[in-house]
């Protein structure tokens, strides 16, 4: 089917929207998120919309694998799908009845390890494979959790990951990215877009851990594949805002001696709302920065010289640093 790649995003979006409409009464009854120390909402709101996002993405990949010319002879995609389902299941349970942090971490580590150990490509061919994979597993585990940590504001996950997913999908359509991750990127993009109307401020539905954990795993795999195909700098630039926000927040909390496993509202994007920024202003700023980062990632791929790559990394870091600083400045003082 010549037009099959163009069907990926709209098909996943329609499936996601349809599943949400079917599931919302059940989520309203059994999966209410009540305000807590980490919350930005003030009234109980159903969560679990991630079920529809992930189910729509997986179904779209399954349906369009053959029409897009992808052979299922390997184990990479099946292992990814199984690991995603495991994280979604654990997230669903945790959304309803919180699980011990140690249990969640062990299961997450197993899922990330399975994906990393079966992923194609090498990041650093001169480094021993075992060391490279060990570092990749640790990085993937942190990425899965940071995506979960950063899902604390209406539309925030969409603002962070719609631009890089759209970039990766377009890169694949242009023949610069492998077919398998291209299909997965388009399917996840469509799933998130189908969820978007229900999560727009003020949200009527939250993603929940059932969505944020597997979204983190899928994006981590997509970035690993991009890095393995020679796009290491682009893979670092694309998620730079959520990576910087979550990592710097963790480091500051460790420095203050805060219990990092407890819920909190210390992330830069959360501090911004305390400082007078509206939710649309925060997510709009993050979205704009993520679009700019996607552009910089594209430059590193179009002109792969050390000087251009370094310049793009510096500009990307400066842009993210500027936004983080802006979020920590009270609105009344900056106007």
Coordinates of C-alpha atoms in Angstrom, one line a residue:
X1 CA 0.0 0.0 0.0
X2 CA 1.7 3.2 -1.2
X3 CA -0.2 5.4 1.2
X4 CA 0.1 3.2 4.2
X5 CA 2.7 5.4 5.9
X6 CA 0.4 8.4 5.7
X7 CA -2.4 6.4 7.4
X8 CA -0.3 5.8 10.6
X9 CA -1.0 9.1 12.5
X10 CA -4.7 9.5 11.6
X11 CA -5.5 5.8 12.3
X12 CA -3.8 5.9 15.7
X13 CA -5.5 9.2 16.6
X14 CA -9.0 7.9 15.7
X15 CA -8.4 4.7 17.6
X16 CA -7.1 6.6 20.6
X17 CA -10.1 9.0 20.6
X18 CA -12.6 6.1 20.1
X19 CA -11.1 4.0 23.0
X20 CA -11.2 7.0 25.3
X21 CA -14.9 7.6 24.6
X22 CA -15.5 3.9 25.3
X23 CA -13.4 3.7 28.5
X24 CA -14.1 7.1 30.1
X25 CA -17.2 6.0 32.1
X26 CA -15.2 3.1 33.6
X27 CA -12.2 5.4 34.3
X28 CA -14.6 8.0 35.9
X29 CA -15.9 5.2 38.2
X30 CA -12.7 3.3 39.1
X31 CA -9.7 5.5 38.4
X32 CA -10.2 9.0 39.9
X33 CA -7.0 10.9 40.5
X34 CA -7.5 12.9 43.8
X35 CA -5.4 16.0 44.4
X36 CA -2.2 15.3 46.3
X37 CA 1.2 16.9 47.0
X38 CA 2.3 16.5 43.4
X39 CA -1.0 17.5 41.8
X40 CA -1.7 20.7 39.9
X41 CA -5.5 20.0 39.8
X42 CA -7.9 20.8 42.5
X43 CA -10.8 18.4 41.9
X44 CA -10.9 14.6 41.4
X45 CA -10.3 13.8 37.7
X46 CA -10.4 10.4 35.9
X47 CA -7.0 9.1 34.9
X48 CA -6.0 6.2 32.7
X49 CA -6.2 7.8 29.3
X50 CA -2.9 6.3 28.6
X51 CA -4.6 2.9 28.1
X52 CA -6.1 4.3 24.9
X53 CA -2.9 6.0 23.8
X54 CA -0.8 2.8 24.1
X55 CA -3.5 0.4 22.8
X56 CA -4.0 2.6 19.7
X57 CA -0.3 2.8 19.1
X58 CA 0.2 -1.0 19.4
X59 CA -2.9 -1.8 17.2
X60 CA -1.8 0.7 14.5
X61 CA 1.7 -0.8 14.4
X62 CA 0.2 -4.3 14.2
X63 CA -2.2 -3.4 11.4
X64 CA 0.2 -1.4 9.3
X65 CA 3.4 -3.5 9.8
X66 CA 2.8 -5.5 6.6
X67 CA 1.4 -2.7 4.4
X68 CA 4.4 -0.5 5.2
X69 CA 6.8 -3.2 4.1
X70 CA 8.1 -4.2 7.5
X71 CA 9.0 -7.8 8.1
X72 CA 8.4 -9.3 11.5
X73 CA 11.3 -11.8 11.4
X74 CA 13.2 -10.2 14.3
X75 CA 12.4 -9.9 17.9
X76 CA 13.0 -6.2 18.4
X77 CA 9.4 -5.0 17.9
X78 CA 7.8 -8.0 19.7
X79 CA 10.0 -7.4 22.7
X80 CA 9.3 -3.7 22.7
X81 CA 5.5 -4.4 22.5
X82 CA 5.7 -6.9 25.3
X83 CA 7.7 -4.6 27.5
X84 CA 5.3 -1.7 26.8
X85 CA 2.4 -3.9 27.8
X86 CA 4.2 -4.9 31.1
X87 CA 4.8 -1.3 32.0
X88 CA 1.3 -0.3 31.1
X89 CA -0.1 -3.1 33.3
X90 CA 2.1 -2.0 36.2
X91 CA 1.1 1.6 35.7
X92 CA -2.6 0.7 35.6
X93 CA -2.3 -1.1 38.9
X94 CA -0.4 1.7 40.4
X95 CA -2.9 4.3 39.3
X96 CA -5.6 2.4 41.3
X97 CA -3.6 1.1 44.2
X98 CA -0.1 2.4 44.7
X99 CA 2.6 -0.2 44.6
X100 CA 5.9 -0.2 46.5
X101 CA 8.6 1.9 44.8
X102 CA 11.1 -1.0 44.9
X103 CA 8.7 -3.4 43.0
X104 CA 8.0 -0.8 40.4
X105 CA 11.7 -0.1 39.9
X106 CA 12.6 -3.8 39.5
X107 CA 9.9 -4.3 36.9
X108 CA 10.8 -1.2 35.0
X109 CA 14.5 -2.2 35.0
X110 CA 13.5 -5.6 33.5
X111 CA 11.4 -4.0 30.8
X112 CA 14.1 -1.5 29.9
X113 CA 16.8 -4.1 29.8
X114 CA 14.8 -6.4 27.5
X115 CA 14.3 -3.5 25.1
X116 CA 18.0 -2.3 25.2
X117 CA 19.4 -5.8 24.8
X118 CA 17.4 -6.6 21.7
X119 CA 17.7 -3.1 20.1
X120 CA 19.6 -2.8 16.9
X121 CA 22.5 -0.3 16.5
X122 CA 25.6 0.7 18.5
X123 CA 26.1 4.1 20.2
X124 CA 29.9 3.8 20.7
X125 CA 31.5 1.0 18.6
X126 CA 34.8 1.5 20.4
X127 CA 33.3 0.9 23.8
X128 CA 32.8 -2.7 25.0
X129 CA 29.2 -3.8 24.2
X130 CA 28.5 -4.8 27.8
X131 CA 29.4 -1.4 29.2
X132 CA 27.5 0.4 26.5
X133 CA 24.3 -1.6 27.1
X134 CA 24.6 -1.2 30.9
X135 CA 24.8 2.6 30.6
X136 CA 21.9 2.5 28.1
X137 CA 19.8 0.5 30.5
X138 CA 20.5 3.0 33.3
X139 CA 19.7 5.9 31.0
X140 CA 16.6 4.2 29.8
X141 CA 15.4 3.5 33.3
X142 CA 15.9 7.2 34.2
X143 CA 14.1 8.3 31.1
X144 CA 11.0 6.1 31.7
X145 CA 10.8 7.7 35.2
X146 CA 11.4 11.2 34.2
X147 CA 8.6 11.1 31.6
X148 CA 6.4 9.9 34.5
X149 CA 7.6 12.8 36.7
X150 CA 7.1 15.4 34.0
X151 CA 3.4 14.3 33.4
X152 CA 2.1 16.7 36.1
X153 CA 0.3 19.4 34.1
X154 CA -2.4 19.4 31.5
X155 CA -0.9 18.9 28.0
X156 CA 2.6 18.8 29.3
X157 CA 3.5 15.4 27.9
X158 CA 2.1 16.4 24.6
X159 CA 4.1 19.6 24.6
X160 CA 7.2 17.7 25.3
X161 CA 6.9 14.8 22.9
X162 CA 4.6 15.7 20.0
X163 CA 7.4 17.8 18.4
X164 CA 10.1 15.1 18.6
X165 CA 7.7 12.4 17.5
X166 CA 6.6 14.4 14.6
X167 CA 10.2 15.1 13.7
X168 CA 11.2 11.4 13.8
X169 CA 8.1 10.4 11.8
X170 CA 8.9 13.0 9.1
X171 CA 12.6 11.9 9.2
X172 CA 11.4 8.4 8.4
X173 CA 9.1 9.5 5.6
X174 CA 12.1 11.3 4.1
X175 CA 14.1 8.0 4.2
X176 CA 16.5 9.1 6.9
X177 CA 15.2 6.8 9.7
X178 CA 14.6 3.1 9.7
X179 CA 11.1 1.9 8.9
X180 CA 10.4 0.2 12.2
X181 CA 11.0 3.2 14.5
X182 CA 9.3 5.4 11.9
X183 CA 6.1 3.4 12.2
X184 CA 6.2 3.4 16.0
X185 CA 6.9 7.1 16.2
X186 CA 3.9 7.8 13.9
X187 CA 1.7 5.5 15.9
X188 CA 2.6 7.0 19.2
X189 CA 2.2 10.5 17.8
X190 CA -1.3 9.7 16.6
X191 CA -2.2 8.1 20.0
X192 CA -1.1 11.3 21.8
X193 CA -3.0 13.6 19.3
X194 CA -6.2 11.5 19.9
X195 CA -5.8 12.0 23.6
X196 CA -5.1 15.8 23.3
X197 CA -8.7 17.1 23.3
X198 CA -9.5 15.3 26.6
X199 CA -6.3 16.6 28.3
X200 CA -6.4 20.2 27.2
X201 CA -6.5 22.7 30.1
X202 CA -8.6 22.3 32.2
X203 CA -8.2 18.5 31.7
X204 CA -11.2 16.2 31.7
X205 CA -8.9 13.1 31.6
X206 CA -5.3 12.4 32.7
X207 CA -2.9 10.0 31.1
X208 CA -1.8 8.2 34.3
X209 CA 1.1 6.0 34.9
X210 CA -0.5 3.5 32.6
X211 CA 0.4 5.9 29.8
X212 CA 3.4 7.9 31.0
X213 CA 5.6 4.8 31.8
X214 CA 5.2 3.1 28.4
X215 CA 5.4 6.4 26.5
X216 CA 8.8 6.9 28.2
X217 CA 10.0 3.5 27.2
X218 CA 8.9 3.9 23.6
X219 CA 10.5 7.3 23.2
X220 CA 13.7 6.0 24.8
X221 CA 13.8 3.2 22.3
X222 CA 13.2 5.6 19.4
X223 CA 16.0 7.9 20.6
X224 CA 18.3 4.9 21.0
X225 CA 17.6 3.8 17.5
X226 CA 18.2 7.3 16.2
X227 CA 21.5 7.5 18.1
X228 CA 22.5 4.1 16.8
X229 CA 21.9 5.3 13.2
X230 CA 24.4 8.1 13.6
X231 CA 22.2 10.7 15.2
X232 CA 23.6 10.8 18.7
X233 CA 23.6 14.6 19.0
X234 CA 20.0 14.7 17.6
X235 CA 18.9 12.1 20.1
X236 CA 20.3 14.2 23.0
X237 CA 18.8 17.5 21.7
X238 CA 15.2 16.2 21.0
X239 CA 14.2 15.5 24.7
X240 CA 16.4 18.1 26.2
X241 CA 13.7 20.2 28.0
X242 CA 12.1 17.3 30.0
X243 CA 15.6 15.7 30.5
X244 CA 17.0 19.0 32.0
X245 CA 13.9 19.8 34.1
X246 CA 13.7 16.4 35.7
X247 CA 17.4 15.8 36.2
X248 CA 18.1 19.2 37.7
X249 CA 15.1 18.9 40.0
X250 CA 16.3 15.6 41.2
X251 CA 19.8 16.9 41.8
X252 CA 18.5 19.9 43.8
X253 CA 16.3 17.7 45.9
X254 CA 19.2 15.4 46.6
X255 CA 21.3 18.3 47.6
X256 CA 18.6 19.6 50.0
X257 CA 18.2 16.1 51.5
X258 CA 14.6 15.8 50.4
X259 CA 13.1 12.3 50.1
X260 CA 13.2 12.0 46.3
X261 CA 10.7 9.1 46.3
X262 CA 7.9 11.2 47.6
X263 CA 5.5 13.2 45.6
X264 CA 6.3 16.9 45.2
X265 CA 5.8 20.0 43.0
X266 CA 9.4 21.2 42.6
X267 CA 9.8 20.8 38.9
X268 CA 10.5 23.9 37.0
X269 CA 7.2 23.7 35.1
X270 CA 5.4 23.4 38.4
X271 CA 7.3 26.2 40.0
X272 CA 6.3 28.3 37.0
X273 CA 2.6 28.0 37.8
X274 CA 3.3 29.1 41.4
X275 CA 5.2 32.1 40.0
X276 CA 2.1 33.3 38.1
X277 CA 2.4 31.6 34.7
X278 CA -0.8 30.1 33.4
X279 CA -1.0 26.5 32.4
X280 CA -1.4 27.4 28.7
X281 CA 1.6 29.7 28.9
X282 CA 3.8 27.0 30.5
X283 CA 2.9 24.2 28.0
X284 CA 3.0 26.7 25.1
X285 CA 6.5 27.7 26.1
X286 CA 7.7 24.1 26.4
X287 CA 6.1 23.2 23.1
X288 CA 7.8 26.2 21.3
X289 CA 11.2 25.2 22.8
X290 CA 10.7 21.6 21.8
X291 CA 9.9 22.6 18.2
X292 CA 13.1 24.7 18.2
X293 CA 15.0 21.7 19.5
X294 CA 13.6 19.5 16.8
X295 CA 14.9 22.1 14.3
X296 CA 18.4 22.1 15.8
X297 CA 18.3 18.2 15.8
X298 CA 17.5 18.4 12.1
X299 CA 20.5 20.7 11.5
X300 CA 22.9 18.2 13.1
X301 CA 21.6 15.5 10.7
X302 CA 21.7 17.7 7.6
X303 CA 25.2 19.1 8.3
X304 CA 27.0 16.5 10.3
X305 CA 30.2 18.3 11.1
X306 CA 31.7 18.6 14.6
X307 CA 31.5 22.4 14.5
X308 CA 27.8 22.4 13.5
X309 CA 27.0 19.7 16.0
X310 CA 28.7 21.6 18.9
X311 CA 27.1 24.8 17.9
X312 CA 23.6 23.2 17.9
X313 CA 24.3 21.5 21.3
X314 CA 25.3 24.9 22.8
X315 CA 22.3 26.7 21.4
X316 CA 20.0 23.9 22.6
X317 CA 21.4 24.0 26.1
X318 CA 21.2 27.8 26.2
X319 CA 17.6 27.7 25.0
X320 CA 16.5 25.2 27.6
X321 CA 18.5 27.1 30.3
X322 CA 16.7 30.3 29.4
X323 CA 13.3 28.6 29.7
X324 CA 14.1 27.1 33.1
X325 CA 15.3 30.4 34.4
X326 CA 12.2 32.1 33.0
X327 CA 10.0 29.6 34.9
X328 CA 11.8 30.4 38.2
X329 CA 11.3 34.1 37.8
X330 CA 8.0 35.4 39.4
X331 CA 5.7 36.6 36.7
X332 CA 5.2 40.0 38.3
X333 CA 8.9 40.6 38.4
X334 CA 9.4 39.8 34.7
X335 CA 6.6 42.0 33.3

